[in-house]
mmCIF file of C-alpha atoms in Angstrom:
data_model
loop_
_atom_site.group_PDB
_atom_site.id
_atom_site.type_symbol
_atom_site.label_atom_id
_atom_site.label_comp_id
_atom_site.label_asym_id
_atom_site.label_seq_id
_atom_site.Cartn_x
_atom_site.Cartn_y
_atom_site.Cartn_z
ATOM 1 C CA MET A 1274 1.532 -10.060 -4.140
ATOM 2 C CA PRO A 1275 5.097 -8.555 -4.376
ATOM 3 C CA LEU A 1276 6.131 -6.861 -1.097
ATOM 4 C CA VAL A 1277 9.271 -4.726 -0.585
ATOM 5 C CA GLU A 1278 11.769 -6.220 1.715
ATOM 6 C CA SER A 1279 11.072 -4.946 5.306
ATOM 7 C CA LEU A 1280 13.504 -5.344 8.089
ATOM 8 C CA GLU A 1281 12.274 -4.894 11.746
ATOM 9 C CA VAL A 1282 14.495 -2.939 14.067
ATOM 10 C CA ASP A 1283 14.552 -1.765 17.638
ATOM 11 C CA GLY A 1284 17.024 0.925 17.848
ATOM 12 C CA PRO A 1285 19.499 3.295 16.015
ATOM 13 C CA ASP A 1286 22.158 0.675 15.690
ATOM 14 C CA SER A 1287 19.954 -2.087 14.491
ATOM 15 C CA ALA A 1288 18.517 0.353 11.993
ATOM 16 C CA ALA A 1289 21.809 1.249 10.607
ATOM 17 C CA GLU A 1290 22.760 -2.420 10.272
ATOM 18 C CA ALA A 1291 19.447 -3.137 8.534
ATOM 19 C CA ALA A 1292 20.149 -0.265 6.005
ATOM 20 C CA ARG A 1293 23.396 -1.795 5.249
ATOM 21 C CA ARG A 1294 21.794 -5.105 4.571
ATOM 22 C CA ALA A 1295 18.969 -3.806 2.551
ATOM 23 C CA GLY A 1296 21.125 -1.395 0.617
ATOM 24 C CA LEU A 1297 21.311 2.325 0.784
ATOM 25 C CA PRO A 1298 19.350 4.551 0.194
ATOM 26 C CA VAL A 1299 16.528 3.367 2.541
ATOM 27 C CA VAL A 1300 13.207 4.409 4.098
ATOM 28 C CA LEU A 1301 12.582 4.391 7.887
ATOM 29 C CA LYS A 1302 9.096 3.836 9.209
ATOM 30 C CA ALA A 1303 7.925 3.922 12.779
ATOM 31 C CA VAL A 1304 5.919 1.053 14.146
ATOM 32 C CA GLY A 1305 3.231 1.383 16.823
ATOM 33 C CA PRO A 1306 -0.224 2.928 17.057
ATOM 34 C CA VAL A 1307 0.550 5.923 14.932
ATOM 35 C CA HIS A 1308 -0.482 7.272 11.669
ATOM 36 C CA LYS A 1309 3.034 7.452 10.351
ATOM 37 C CA SER A 1310 2.826 10.101 7.652
ATOM 38 C CA ASP A 1311 0.893 12.552 9.963
ATOM 39 C CA VAL A 1312 3.257 12.611 12.866
ATOM 40 C CA GLY A 1313 6.691 12.427 11.091
ATOM 41 C CA GLY A 1314 7.021 8.706 11.392
ATOM 42 C CA VAL A 1315 8.412 8.121 7.906
ATOM 43 C CA ARG A 1316 11.854 9.229 6.776
ATOM 44 C CA LEU A 1317 12.629 8.768 2.973
ATOM 45 C CA ASP A 1318 15.829 8.520 0.959
ATOM 46 C CA LEU A 1319 18.324 8.047 3.847
ATOM 47 C CA ARG A 1320 21.734 7.728 2.141
ATOM 48 C CA THR A 1321 24.125 6.817 4.922
ATOM 49 C CA GLU A 1322 24.044 4.705 8.011
ATOM 50 C CA GLU A 1323 24.608 7.841 10.103
ATOM 51 C CA GLN A 1324 21.434 9.432 8.614
ATOM 52 C CA VAL A 1325 19.494 6.306 9.554
ATOM 53 C CA ARG A 1326 20.741 6.339 13.124
ATOM 54 C CA GLN A 1327 19.804 10.103 13.448
ATOM 55 C CA ALA A 1328 16.334 9.697 11.926
ATOM 56 C CA TYR A 1329 15.664 6.768 14.374
ATOM 57 C CA GLY A 1330 16.623 8.932 17.320
ATOM 58 C CA GLU A 1331 14.552 11.823 16.103
ATOM 59 C CA MET A 1332 11.509 9.772 15.695
ATOM 60 C CA ALA A 1333 11.921 8.061 19.060
ATOM 61 C CA ALA A 1334 12.081 11.456 20.785
ATOM 62 C CA ARG A 1335 9.169 12.947 18.949
ATOM 63 C CA LEU A 1336 6.708 9.850 19.233
ATOM 64 C CA GLY A 1337 7.690 8.465 22.683
ATOM 65 C CA ALA A 1338 6.007 5.487 23.664
ATOM 66 C CA GLU A 1339 3.823 5.494 20.624
ATOM 67 C CA MET A 1340 6.670 4.171 18.831
ATOM 68 C CA THR A 1341 7.378 0.495 19.566
ATOM 69 C CA GLY A 1342 10.068 -0.001 16.901
ATOM 70 C CA ALA A 1343 10.584 0.631 13.139
ATOM 71 C CA ILE A 1344 11.058 -0.992 9.775
ATOM 72 C CA VAL A 1345 13.818 -0.365 7.285
ATOM 73 C CA GLN A 1346 13.053 -0.661 3.508
ATOM 74 C CA PRO A 1347 15.077 -0.123 0.442
ATOM 75 C CA MET A 1348 14.020 3.143 -1.190
ATOM 76 C CA LEU A 1349 12.123 2.526 -4.440
ATOM 77 C CA GLN A 1350 12.976 5.098 -7.079
ATOM 78 C CA GLY A 1351 10.471 6.558 -9.365
ATOM 79 C CA GLY A 1352 7.040 5.029 -10.130
ATOM 80 C CA VAL A 1353 3.503 6.011 -9.437
ATOM 81 C CA GLU A 1354 1.833 5.543 -6.054
ATOM 82 C CA VAL A 1355 -1.365 3.712 -6.059
ATOM 83 C CA ILE A 1356 -3.809 2.364 -3.372
ATOM 84 C CA VAL A 1357 -5.404 -1.066 -3.706
ATOM 85 C CA GLY A 1358 -7.729 -2.191 -0.940
ATOM 86 C CA GLY A 1359 -10.926 -4.043 -0.090
ATOM 87 C CA VAL A 1360 -13.646 -4.250 2.559
ATOM 88 C CA SER A 1361 -16.311 -7.002 3.366
ATOM 89 C CA TYR A 1362 -19.674 -5.839 4.263
ATOM 90 C CA PRO A 1363 -21.753 -8.316 6.259
ATOM 91 C CA ALA A 1364 -24.924 -7.830 4.063
ATOM 92 C CA PHE A 1365 -23.210 -7.505 0.767
ATOM 93 C CA GLY A 1366 -19.907 -9.242 0.693
ATOM 94 C CA PRO A 1367 -16.454 -8.012 -0.540
ATOM 95 C CA LEU A 1368 -15.568 -4.882 -2.540
ATOM 96 C CA VAL A 1369 -12.456 -4.160 -4.245
ATOM 97 C CA MET A 1370 -11.019 -0.582 -4.551
ATOM 98 C CA VAL A 1371 -8.190 1.030 -6.601
ATOM 99 C CA GLY A 1372 -7.183 4.702 -6.593
ATOM 100 C CA MET A 1373 -4.560 7.362 -6.291
ATOM 101 C CA GLY A 1374 -2.174 6.430 -3.435
ATOM 102 C CA GLY A 1375 0.245 7.933 -1.068
ATOM 103 C CA VAL A 1376 -0.464 10.977 0.948
ATOM 104 C CA LEU A 1377 -2.913 12.205 -1.589
ATOM 105 C CA ALA A 1378 -5.281 9.138 -1.318
ATOM 106 C CA ASP A 1379 -7.706 10.755 1.058
ATOM 107 C CA LEU A 1380 -7.366 14.206 -0.313
ATOM 108 C CA LEU A 1381 -8.210 13.532 -3.887
ATOM 109 C CA ALA A 1382 -10.636 10.523 -3.359
ATOM 110 C CA ASP A 1383 -9.848 9.333 -6.924
ATOM 111 C CA ARG A 1384 -11.208 5.725 -6.598
ATOM 112 C CA ALA A 1385 -12.905 2.904 -8.609
ATOM 113 C CA PHE A 1386 -14.718 -0.027 -7.199
ATOM 114 C CA ARG A 1387 -15.694 -3.664 -8.233
ATOM 115 C CA VAL A 1388 -17.422 -6.629 -6.745
ATOM 116 C CA PRO A 1389 -15.017 -9.582 -6.983
ATOM 117 C CA PRO A 1390 -14.243 -11.559 -8.932
ATOM 118 C CA VAL A 1391 -12.659 -8.629 -10.724
ATOM 119 C CA THR A 1392 -12.816 -9.364 -14.568
ATOM 120 C CA ASP A 1393 -12.035 -5.923 -15.777
ATOM 121 C CA ALA A 1394 -9.096 -4.668 -13.579
ATOM 122 C CA ALA A 1395 -7.850 -2.526 -16.598
ATOM 123 C CA GLY A 1396 -11.228 -0.887 -16.892
ATOM 124 C CA MET A 1397 -11.204 -0.011 -13.186
ATOM 125 C CA ILE A 1398 -7.759 1.653 -13.683
ATOM 126 C CA GLU A 1399 -8.949 3.740 -16.722
ATOM 127 C CA GLU A 1400 -11.769 5.184 -14.565
ATOM 128 C CA LEU A 1401 -9.353 7.016 -12.453
ATOM 129 C CA ARG A 1402 -8.579 10.587 -13.119
ATOM 130 C CA CYS A 1403 -4.960 9.614 -12.282
ATOM 131 C CA ALA A 1404 -4.867 7.037 -15.056
ATOM 132 C CA PRO A 1405 -2.750 9.237 -17.368
ATOM 133 C CA LEU A 1406 0.187 9.047 -14.844
ATOM 134 C CA LEU A 1407 0.418 5.331 -15.595
ATOM 135 C CA HIS A 1408 0.668 5.748 -19.231
ATOM 136 C CA GLY A 1409 3.228 8.577 -19.351
ATOM 137 C CA TYR A 1410 2.035 12.025 -18.614
ATOM 138 C CA ARG A 1411 3.728 15.365 -19.968
ATOM 139 C CA GLY A 1412 6.867 13.388 -20.774
ATOM 140 C CA SER A 1413 7.103 10.946 -17.696
ATOM 141 C CA PRO A 1414 7.920 7.452 -18.582
ATOM 142 C CA PRO A 1415 4.989 4.929 -18.772
ATOM 143 C CA VAL A 1416 4.756 2.291 -15.992
ATOM 144 C CA ASP A 1417 3.501 -1.233 -16.012
ATOM 145 C CA ALA A 1418 -0.281 -0.788 -15.684
ATOM 146 C CA GLU A 1419 -0.731 -4.622 -16.554
ATOM 147 C CA ALA A 1420 1.142 -5.404 -13.438
ATOM 148 C CA LEU A 1421 -1.106 -3.246 -11.404
ATOM 149 C CA ALA A 1422 -4.273 -4.765 -13.090
ATOM 150 C CA ASP A 1423 -2.828 -8.298 -12.233
ATOM 151 C CA ARG A 1424 -2.562 -7.185 -8.319
ATOM 152 C CA ILE A 1425 -6.099 -5.846 -8.365
ATOM 153 C CA THR A 1426 -7.386 -9.294 -9.853
ATOM 154 C CA ARG A 1427 -5.504 -11.041 -7.224
ATOM 155 C CA ILE A 1428 -6.823 -9.063 -4.367
ATOM 156 C CA GLY A 1429 -10.376 -9.623 -5.531
ATOM 157 C CA ARG A 1430 -9.708 -13.336 -5.464
ATOM 158 C CA LEU A 1431 -8.198 -13.072 -2.064
ATOM 159 C CA LEU A 1432 -11.215 -11.277 -0.660
ATOM 160 C CA ASP A 1433 -13.581 -13.699 -2.347
ATOM 161 C CA ASP A 1434 -11.704 -16.794 -1.083
ATOM 162 C CA LEU A 1435 -11.032 -15.423 2.458
ATOM 163 C CA PRO A 1436 -14.356 -13.903 3.835
ATOM 164 C CA HIS A 1437 -12.690 -13.382 7.288
ATOM 165 C CA VAL A 1438 -10.536 -10.554 5.667
ATOM 166 C CA ALA A 1439 -12.651 -7.652 6.911
ATOM 167 C CA GLU A 1440 -10.490 -4.917 5.619
ATOM 168 C CA LEU A 1441 -7.353 -4.709 3.471
ATOM 169 C CA ASP A 1442 -5.301 -1.643 2.516
ATOM 170 C CA LEU A 1443 -2.199 -1.681 0.324
ATOM 171 C CA ASN A 1444 -0.914 1.894 0.286
ATOM 172 C CA PRO A 1445 1.122 2.641 -1.472
ATOM 173 C CA VAL A 1446 1.685 0.076 -4.258
ATOM 174 C CA ILE A 1447 4.518 1.732 -6.453
ATOM 175 C CA VAL A 1448 4.125 0.980 -10.081
ATOM 176 C CA THR A 1449 7.286 1.052 -11.988
ATOM 177 C CA ALA A 1450 8.338 0.362 -15.511
ATOM 178 C CA ASP A 1451 8.227 -3.414 -14.895
ATOM 179 C CA ASP A 1452 6.378 -4.279 -11.725
ATOM 180 C CA ALA A 1453 3.817 -3.187 -9.100
ATOM 181 C CA VAL A 1454 5.265 -3.627 -5.471
ATOM 182 C CA THR A 1455 3.429 -3.168 -2.288
ATOM 183 C CA VAL A 1456 5.311 -1.012 0.254
ATOM 184 C CA ASP A 1457 2.860 -0.824 3.108
ATOM 185 C CA ALA A 1458 0.054 -3.416 3.831
ATOM 186 C CA ARG A 1459 -2.558 -3.569 6.540
ATOM 187 C CA ILE A 1460 -5.028 -6.288 6.957
ATOM 188 C CA ARG A 1461 -7.707 -6.725 9.583
ATOM 189 C CA VAL A 1462 -9.362 -10.023 9.955
ATOM 190 C CA ALA A 1463 -12.715 -10.779 11.875
ATOM 191 C CA PRO A 1464 -15.212 -13.622 12.484
ATOM 192 C CA CYS A 1465 -17.615 -13.603 9.641
ATOM 193 C CA GLU A 1466 -21.100 -14.824 8.708
ATOM 194 C CA PRO A 1467 -21.645 -17.074 5.564
ATOM 195 C CA PRO A 1468 -21.323 -15.077 2.317
ATOM 196 C CA PRO A 1469 -24.493 -13.366 0.999
ATOM 197 C CA SER A 1470 -26.380 -14.592 -1.941
ATOM 198 C CA PRO A 1471 -24.494 -13.675 -5.235
ATOM 199 C CA LEU A 1472 -27.768 -12.410 -6.441
ATOM 200 C CA LEU A 1473 -27.397 -9.390 -4.102
ATOM 201 C CA ARG A 1474 -23.855 -8.566 -5.032
ATOM 202 C CA ARG A 1475 -24.300 -6.004 -7.877
ATOM 203 C CA LEU A 1476 -23.003 -2.436 -7.985
ATOM 204 C CA ARG A 1477 -25.531 0.103 -9.535
#
């Protein structure tokens, strides 16, 4: 699963140094028990080291002790934001999800689900109302839907092979003309019971 480069920082100066190493422009994201996008914990398209220093200081002042540090990532240009996720239910087993990503994920609730192993990831994608965005909508360039389908299949395999992964959230996965790269990933692991019978694992 390709992940965007992420550099951990703990202050304005280390953030500026990380931005220089990652290559400007960059994204700065707060780290800690906060929902970053809801409280101003994400700053996009920072184009100078001074902008990075200033953004870190503003975040730290706003979030206080809730901010334990930050990460710096190179700014990915263009692409379509998608969410890929999964959850494991004790009585049912794992379930894989794909949908519209980014800040609109919860608002639009545009999602498709499968029981792994996923054998028709392309079909999952085509069930989404946002699928035309991947193929070029109103003059926008098409992106690599096959790469996204590959990531969905791999997540299904991961959830099938590792039952102690209780929840998994990749949001956003940015699908560009030639790749599908995860920008933010969260995984929760937990003790698990033996997997349920495969005869029970069927979506209706």
